[in-house]
Amino acid sequence: MDVGVFLVSAAIVLIGAVGVLTARNPVHAALFLVQTLFGVAVLFVLQDATFLAAVQVIVYAGAVVILFLFVIMLLGVDRAEDMGVEPIAGQRPLAAVIGASLMGLLLTLLLVATGGPTGTPGQTAPLGDGVDNTRRLGEALFTDYVFAMELTALLLTIAVVGAVVLVRTVKGDLQPLPVVAVATANEETEIDTQPGPESDAEGGVA
Amino acid sequence: MVVTTSWYLVLGAVLFSLGAVGLLTRRNPLVMFMCVELMLNAVNLTFVSLGAALGDLGGQLAVFFVLVVAAAEVVVGLAVVVAIMRRRQGATVDDLSVLGG
């Protein structure tokens, strides 16, 4: 049964990924992305990462893609992109070559590494001893990884503030530069163009 | 037949490559962001499968932090896209080469 679930979700994931690549309309690409994210969530469940599967659906499919759709609708870019135009000559063949070599490299690596993962199982945070996955993650996050956890909280705060600052609209014309900056700029221009008065002033001071 | 870790790793590799190709070929900045999300998901899948193979929670913890960073990245990236699109309607990433001066 696991094999069936894996194959079906893998097909869903790959079809969604190809859809993101080929969809001409950004809205369709976002919906294909939702498909891929759901497939990945199913694969998480298949590996007993139930908390991450829930977060994947809630945060990724629920929040991130909705944010994408908001921006698409807000900007009105939901019209089909002309895929026939290729602004940089040979961009697509080159990208295909790069992608194929990347995939070849990764798959070769997997073929060579037949022994499986060589790491040693974790001592502090073991899996598979019957304890609830969510409880395990929560305990690890708020004990061993509490500093990283706080840093991500800080990161999210900075991201929110940054987003607000970036999309803030300035009312009226563009704001003039501060007086000090303008004075400095003018002074530098004078030095560049007319060195005479500047040197006189300096001489006076000396 | 049993689903082994290698199956997940192969799927992750293919997904990552597809995301990379999309990032290189698409010109709409929003779709390029979506391709970045594809690549992040491929790596997440790899993290979870290796974590499950080793019986270690570390893989899932890494995925948790990747999720948070990806959310922050999308927020800031989309804000930049909105700020640019306000000035130039329908700008593609190629138009932004003017930023190079």
PDB file of N, CA and C in Angstrom, chain A residues 5-23 26-44 53 56-57 60-62 64-66 68-69, chain B residues 11 15 18 34 37-38 41-42 45:
ATOM      1  N   VAL A   5       0.706   4.543  -2.530  1.00  0.00           N
ATOM      2  CA  VAL A   5       0.579   5.930  -2.068  1.00  0.00           C
ATOM      3  C   VAL A   5       1.756   6.752  -2.561  1.00  0.00           C
ATOM      4  N   PHE A   6       2.970   6.154  -2.453  1.00  0.00           N
ATOM      5  CA  PHE A   6       4.149   6.906  -2.893  1.00  0.00           C
ATOM      6  C   PHE A   6       4.056   7.229  -4.377  1.00  0.00           C
ATOM      7  N   LEU A   7       3.712   6.228  -5.188  1.00  0.00           N
ATOM      8  CA  LEU A   7       3.713   6.458  -6.638  1.00  0.00           C
ATOM      9  C   LEU A   7       2.677   7.511  -7.020  1.00  0.00           C
ATOM     10  N   VAL A   8       1.489   7.407  -6.419  1.00  0.00           N
ATOM     11  CA  VAL A   8       0.442   8.377  -6.760  1.00  0.00           C
ATOM     12  C   VAL A   8       0.871   9.779  -6.337  1.00  0.00           C
ATOM     13  N   SER A   9       1.397   9.927  -5.091  1.00  0.00           N
ATOM     14  CA  SER A   9       1.785  11.277  -4.671  1.00  0.00           C
ATOM     15  C   SER A   9       2.979  11.777  -5.451  1.00  0.00           C
ATOM     16  N   ALA A  10       3.901  10.886  -5.807  1.00  0.00           N
ATOM     17  CA  ALA A  10       5.033  11.329  -6.616  1.00  0.00           C
ATOM     18  C   ALA A  10       4.543  11.847  -7.965  1.00  0.00           C
ATOM     19  N   ALA A  11       3.587  11.153  -8.558  1.00  0.00           N
ATOM     20  CA  ALA A  11       3.031  11.618  -9.836  1.00  0.00           C
ATOM     21  C   ALA A  11       2.361  12.978  -9.657  1.00  0.00           C
ATOM     22  N   ILE A  12       1.610  13.130  -8.554  1.00  0.00           N
ATOM     23  CA  ILE A  12       0.947  14.424  -8.296  1.00  0.00           C
ATOM     24  C   ILE A  12       1.986  15.526  -8.155  1.00  0.00           C
ATOM     25  N   VAL A  13       3.047  15.224  -7.390  1.00  0.00           N
ATOM     26  CA  VAL A  13       4.088  16.229  -7.167  1.00  0.00           C
ATOM     27  C   VAL A  13       4.735  16.636  -8.483  1.00  0.00           C
ATOM     28  N   LEU A  14       5.099  15.637  -9.300  1.00  0.00           N
ATOM     29  CA  LEU A  14       5.843  15.954 -10.529  1.00  0.00           C
ATOM     30  C   LEU A  14       4.948  16.654 -11.545  1.00  0.00           C
ATOM     31  N   ILE A  15       3.683  16.216 -11.643  1.00  0.00           N
ATOM     32  CA  ILE A  15       2.767  16.890 -12.573  1.00  0.00           C
ATOM     33  C   ILE A  15       2.583  18.350 -12.158  1.00  0.00           C
ATOM     34  N   GLY A  16       2.438  18.566 -10.837  1.00  0.00           N
ATOM     35  CA  GLY A  16       2.306  19.943 -10.352  1.00  0.00           C
ATOM     36  C   GLY A  16       3.543  20.767 -10.668  1.00  0.00           C
ATOM     37  N   ALA A  17       4.732  20.177 -10.499  1.00  0.00           N
ATOM     38  CA  ALA A  17       5.974  20.918 -10.762  1.00  0.00           C
ATOM     39  C   ALA A  17       6.074  21.280 -12.234  1.00  0.00           C
ATOM     40  N   VAL A  18       5.772  20.319 -13.105  1.00  0.00           N
ATOM     41  CA  VAL A  18       5.816  20.607 -14.545  1.00  0.00           C
ATOM     42  C   VAL A  18       4.775  21.665 -14.894  1.00  0.00           C
ATOM     43  N   GLY A  19       3.622  21.613 -14.193  1.00  0.00           N
ATOM     44  CA  GLY A  19       2.591  22.617 -14.430  1.00  0.00           C
ATOM     45  C   GLY A  19       3.071  24.020 -14.070  1.00  0.00           C
ATOM     46  N   VAL A  20       3.790  24.138 -12.938  1.00  0.00           N
ATOM     47  CA  VAL A  20       4.320  25.451 -12.562  1.00  0.00           C
ATOM     48  C   VAL A  20       5.260  25.958 -13.642  1.00  0.00           C
ATOM     49  N   LEU A  21       6.055  25.047 -14.200  1.00  0.00           N
ATOM     50  CA  LEU A  21       7.018  25.452 -15.219  1.00  0.00           C
ATOM     51  C   LEU A  21       6.343  25.906 -16.503  1.00  0.00           C
ATOM     52  N   THR A  22       5.254  25.243 -16.870  1.00  0.00           N
ATOM     53  CA  THR A  22       4.721  25.457 -18.215  1.00  0.00           C
ATOM     54  C   THR A  22       3.469  26.323 -18.235  1.00  0.00           C
ATOM     55  N   ALA A  23       2.844  26.556 -17.092  1.00  0.00           N
ATOM     56  CA  ALA A  23       1.599  27.323 -17.110  1.00  0.00           C
ATOM     57  C   ALA A  23       1.876  28.744 -17.597  1.00  0.00           C
ATOM     58  N   PRO A  26      -0.010  33.068 -14.488  1.00  0.00           N
ATOM     59  CA  PRO A  26       0.520  32.923 -13.124  1.00  0.00           C
ATOM     60  C   PRO A  26      -0.476  32.301 -12.138  1.00  0.00           C
ATOM     61  N   VAL A  27      -1.780  32.566 -12.332  1.00  0.00           N
ATOM     62  CA  VAL A  27      -2.772  31.979 -11.422  1.00  0.00           C
ATOM     63  C   VAL A  27      -2.758  30.462 -11.546  1.00  0.00           C
ATOM     64  N   HIS A  28      -2.667  29.962 -12.784  1.00  0.00           N
ATOM     65  CA  HIS A  28      -2.602  28.511 -12.973  1.00  0.00           C
ATOM     66  C   HIS A  28      -1.335  27.954 -12.341  1.00  0.00           C
ATOM     67  N   ALA A  29      -0.236  28.683 -12.474  1.00  0.00           N
ATOM     68  CA  ALA A  29       1.017  28.222 -11.874  1.00  0.00           C
ATOM     69  C   ALA A  29       0.861  28.102 -10.361  1.00  0.00           C
ATOM     70  N   ALA A  30       0.172  29.088  -9.744  1.00  0.00           N
ATOM     71  CA  ALA A  30      -0.029  29.039  -8.287  1.00  0.00           C
ATOM     72  C   ALA A  30      -0.867  27.821  -7.913  1.00  0.00           C
ATOM     73  N   LEU A  31      -1.884  27.513  -8.722  1.00  0.00           N
ATOM     74  CA  LEU A  31      -2.726  26.356  -8.388  1.00  0.00           C
ATOM     75  C   LEU A  31      -1.956  25.053  -8.570  1.00  0.00           C
ATOM     76  N   PHE A  32      -1.105  24.982  -9.589  1.00  0.00           N
ATOM     77  CA  PHE A  32      -0.251  23.802  -9.741  1.00  0.00           C
ATOM     78  C   PHE A  32       0.697  23.671  -8.546  1.00  0.00           C
ATOM     79  N   LEU A  33       1.153  24.823  -8.034  1.00  0.00           N
ATOM     80  CA  LEU A  33       2.029  24.792  -6.863  1.00  0.00           C
ATOM     81  C   LEU A  33       1.294  24.193  -5.666  1.00  0.00           C
ATOM     82  N   VAL A  34       0.008  24.540  -5.508  1.00  0.00           N
ATOM     83  CA  VAL A  34      -0.782  23.945  -4.429  1.00  0.00           C
ATOM     84  C   VAL A  34      -0.807  22.425  -4.580  1.00  0.00           C
ATOM     85  N   GLN A  35      -0.975  21.955  -5.808  1.00  0.00           N
ATOM     86  CA  GLN A  35      -1.000  20.508  -6.055  1.00  0.00           C
ATOM     87  C   GLN A  35       0.303  19.862  -5.589  1.00  0.00           C
ATOM     88  N   THR A  36       1.428  20.466  -5.986  1.00  0.00           N
ATOM     89  CA  THR A  36       2.724  19.919  -5.581  1.00  0.00           C
ATOM     90  C   THR A  36       2.865  19.909  -4.057  1.00  0.00           C
ATOM     91  N   LEU A  37       2.437  21.009  -3.405  1.00  0.00           N
ATOM     92  CA  LEU A  37       2.604  21.098  -1.956  1.00  0.00           C
ATOM     93  C   LEU A  37       1.761  20.041  -1.255  1.00  0.00           C
ATOM     94  N   PHE A  38       0.554  19.786  -1.773  1.00  0.00           N
ATOM     95  CA  PHE A  38      -0.276  18.738  -1.181  1.00  0.00           C
ATOM     96  C   PHE A  38       0.377  17.370  -1.349  1.00  0.00           C
ATOM     97  N   GLY A  39       0.940  17.127  -2.521  1.00  0.00           N
ATOM     98  CA  GLY A  39       1.627  15.848  -2.743  1.00  0.00           C
ATOM     99  C   GLY A  39       2.768  15.659  -1.762  1.00  0.00           C
ATOM    100  N   VAL A  40       3.538  16.730  -1.531  1.00  0.00           N
ATOM    101  CA  VAL A  40       4.651  16.645  -0.579  1.00  0.00           C
ATOM    102  C   VAL A  40       4.111  16.392   0.832  1.00  0.00           C
ATOM    103  N   ALA A  41       2.960  17.017   1.152  1.00  0.00           N
ATOM    104  CA  ALA A  41       2.366  16.791   2.469  1.00  0.00           C
ATOM    105  C   ALA A  41       1.996  15.321   2.644  1.00  0.00           C
ATOM    106  N   VAL A  42       1.449  14.700   1.591  1.00  0.00           N
ATOM    107  CA  VAL A  42       1.108  13.274   1.680  1.00  0.00           C
ATOM    108  C   VAL A  42       2.373  12.449   1.911  1.00  0.00           C
ATOM    109  N   LEU A  43       3.463  12.828   1.232  1.00  0.00           N
ATOM    110  CA  LEU A  43       4.716  12.095   1.424  1.00  0.00           C
ATOM    111  C   LEU A  43       5.234  12.277   2.854  1.00  0.00           C
ATOM    112  N   PHE A  44       4.999  13.447   3.438  1.00  0.00           N
ATOM    113  CA  PHE A  44       5.382  13.651   4.845  1.00  0.00           C
ATOM    114  C   PHE A  44       4.597  12.703   5.748  1.00  0.00           C
ATOM    115  N   ALA A  53       3.376  17.714   7.984  1.00  0.00           N
ATOM    116  CA  ALA A  53       2.362  17.626   6.925  1.00  0.00           C
ATOM    117  C   ALA A  53       1.258  18.643   7.165  1.00  0.00           C
ATOM    118  N   GLN A  56       2.640  22.027   6.499  1.00  0.00           N
ATOM    119  CA  GLN A  56       2.807  22.190   5.047  1.00  0.00           C
ATOM    120  C   GLN A  56       1.503  22.652   4.407  1.00  0.00           C
ATOM    121  N   VAL A  57       0.406  22.015   4.792  1.00  0.00           N
ATOM    122  CA  VAL A  57      -0.884  22.384   4.204  1.00  0.00           C
ATOM    123  C   VAL A  57      -1.318  23.761   4.684  1.00  0.00           C
ATOM    124  N   TYR A  60       2.026  26.541   3.848  1.00  0.00           N
ATOM    125  CA  TYR A  60       2.380  26.661   2.429  1.00  0.00           C
ATOM    126  C   TYR A  60       1.147  26.810   1.555  1.00  0.00           C
ATOM    127  N   ALA A  61       0.326  25.765   1.546  1.00  0.00           N
ATOM    128  CA  ALA A  61      -0.840  25.808   0.659  1.00  0.00           C
ATOM    129  C   ALA A  61      -1.839  26.845   1.126  1.00  0.00           C
ATOM    130  N   GLY A  62      -1.926  27.045   2.452  1.00  0.00           N
ATOM    131  CA  GLY A  62      -2.914  27.974   2.963  1.00  0.00           C
ATOM    132  C   GLY A  62      -2.474  29.417   2.910  1.00  0.00           C
ATOM    133  N   VAL A  64       1.069  30.828   2.035  1.00  0.00           N
ATOM    134  CA  VAL A  64       2.029  31.335   1.063  1.00  0.00           C
ATOM    135  C   VAL A  64       1.393  31.448  -0.318  1.00  0.00           C
ATOM    136  N   VAL A  65       0.671  30.412  -0.731  1.00  0.00           N
ATOM    137  CA  VAL A  65       0.082  30.451  -2.072  1.00  0.00           C
ATOM    138  C   VAL A  65      -1.027  31.493  -2.138  1.00  0.00           C
ATOM    139  N   ILE A  66      -1.776  31.648  -1.021  1.00  0.00           N
ATOM    140  CA  ILE A  66      -2.816  32.682  -1.007  1.00  0.00           C
ATOM    141  C   ILE A  66      -2.173  34.053  -1.129  1.00  0.00           C
ATOM    142  N   PHE A  68       0.611  34.646  -2.723  1.00  0.00           N
ATOM    143  CA  PHE A  68       0.926  34.742  -4.154  1.00  0.00           C
ATOM    144  C   PHE A  68      -0.300  35.192  -4.940  1.00  0.00           C
ATOM    145  N   LEU A  69      -1.433  34.546  -4.672  1.00  0.00           N
ATOM    146  CA  LEU A  69      -2.643  34.857  -5.440  1.00  0.00           C
ATOM    147  C   LEU A  69      -3.093  36.294  -5.162  1.00  0.00           C
TER     148      LEU A  69
ATOM    149  N   LEU B  11      13.051  11.350  -5.998  1.00  0.00           N
ATOM    150  CA  LEU B  11      11.961  12.298  -6.235  1.00  0.00           C
ATOM    151  C   LEU B  11      12.403  13.715  -5.872  1.00  0.00           C
ATOM    152  N   LEU B  15      12.559  16.873  -8.435  1.00  0.00           N
ATOM    153  CA  LEU B  15      11.789  18.074  -8.114  1.00  0.00           C
ATOM    154  C   LEU B  15      12.704  19.290  -8.045  1.00  0.00           C
ATOM    155  N   LEU B  18      13.660  20.329 -11.568  1.00  0.00           N
ATOM    156  CA  LEU B  18      12.545  21.007 -12.235  1.00  0.00           C
ATOM    157  C   LEU B  18      12.428  22.451 -11.749  1.00  0.00           C
ATOM    158  N   MET B  34       7.707  30.962  -7.227  1.00  0.00           N
ATOM    159  CA  MET B  34       7.075  29.646  -7.068  1.00  0.00           C
ATOM    160  C   MET B  34       8.089  28.534  -7.347  1.00  0.00           C
ATOM    161  N   GLU B  37      10.093  27.975  -4.395  1.00  0.00           N
ATOM    162  CA  GLU B  37       9.342  27.167  -3.425  1.00  0.00           C
ATOM    163  C   GLU B  37       9.435  25.684  -3.775  1.00  0.00           C
ATOM    164  N   LEU B  38       9.390  25.373  -5.075  1.00  0.00           N
ATOM    165  CA  LEU B  38       9.535  23.976  -5.492  1.00  0.00           C
ATOM    166  C   LEU B  38      10.869  23.411  -5.016  1.00  0.00           C
ATOM    167  N   ASN B  41      10.895  22.784  -1.362  1.00  0.00           N
ATOM    168  CA  ASN B  41      10.130  21.597  -1.002  1.00  0.00           C
ATOM    169  C   ASN B  41      10.893  20.319  -1.301  1.00  0.00           C
ATOM    170  N   ALA B  42      11.658  20.343  -2.401  1.00  0.00           N
ATOM    171  CA  ALA B  42      12.471  19.171  -2.717  1.00  0.00           C
ATOM    172  C   ALA B  42      13.468  18.911  -1.590  1.00  0.00           C
ATOM    173  N   LEU B  45      11.747  17.536   1.476  1.00  0.00           N
ATOM    174  CA  LEU B  45      11.452  16.112   1.329  1.00  0.00           C
ATOM    175  C   LEU B  45      12.697  15.275   1.634  1.00  0.00           C
TER     176      LEU B  45
END
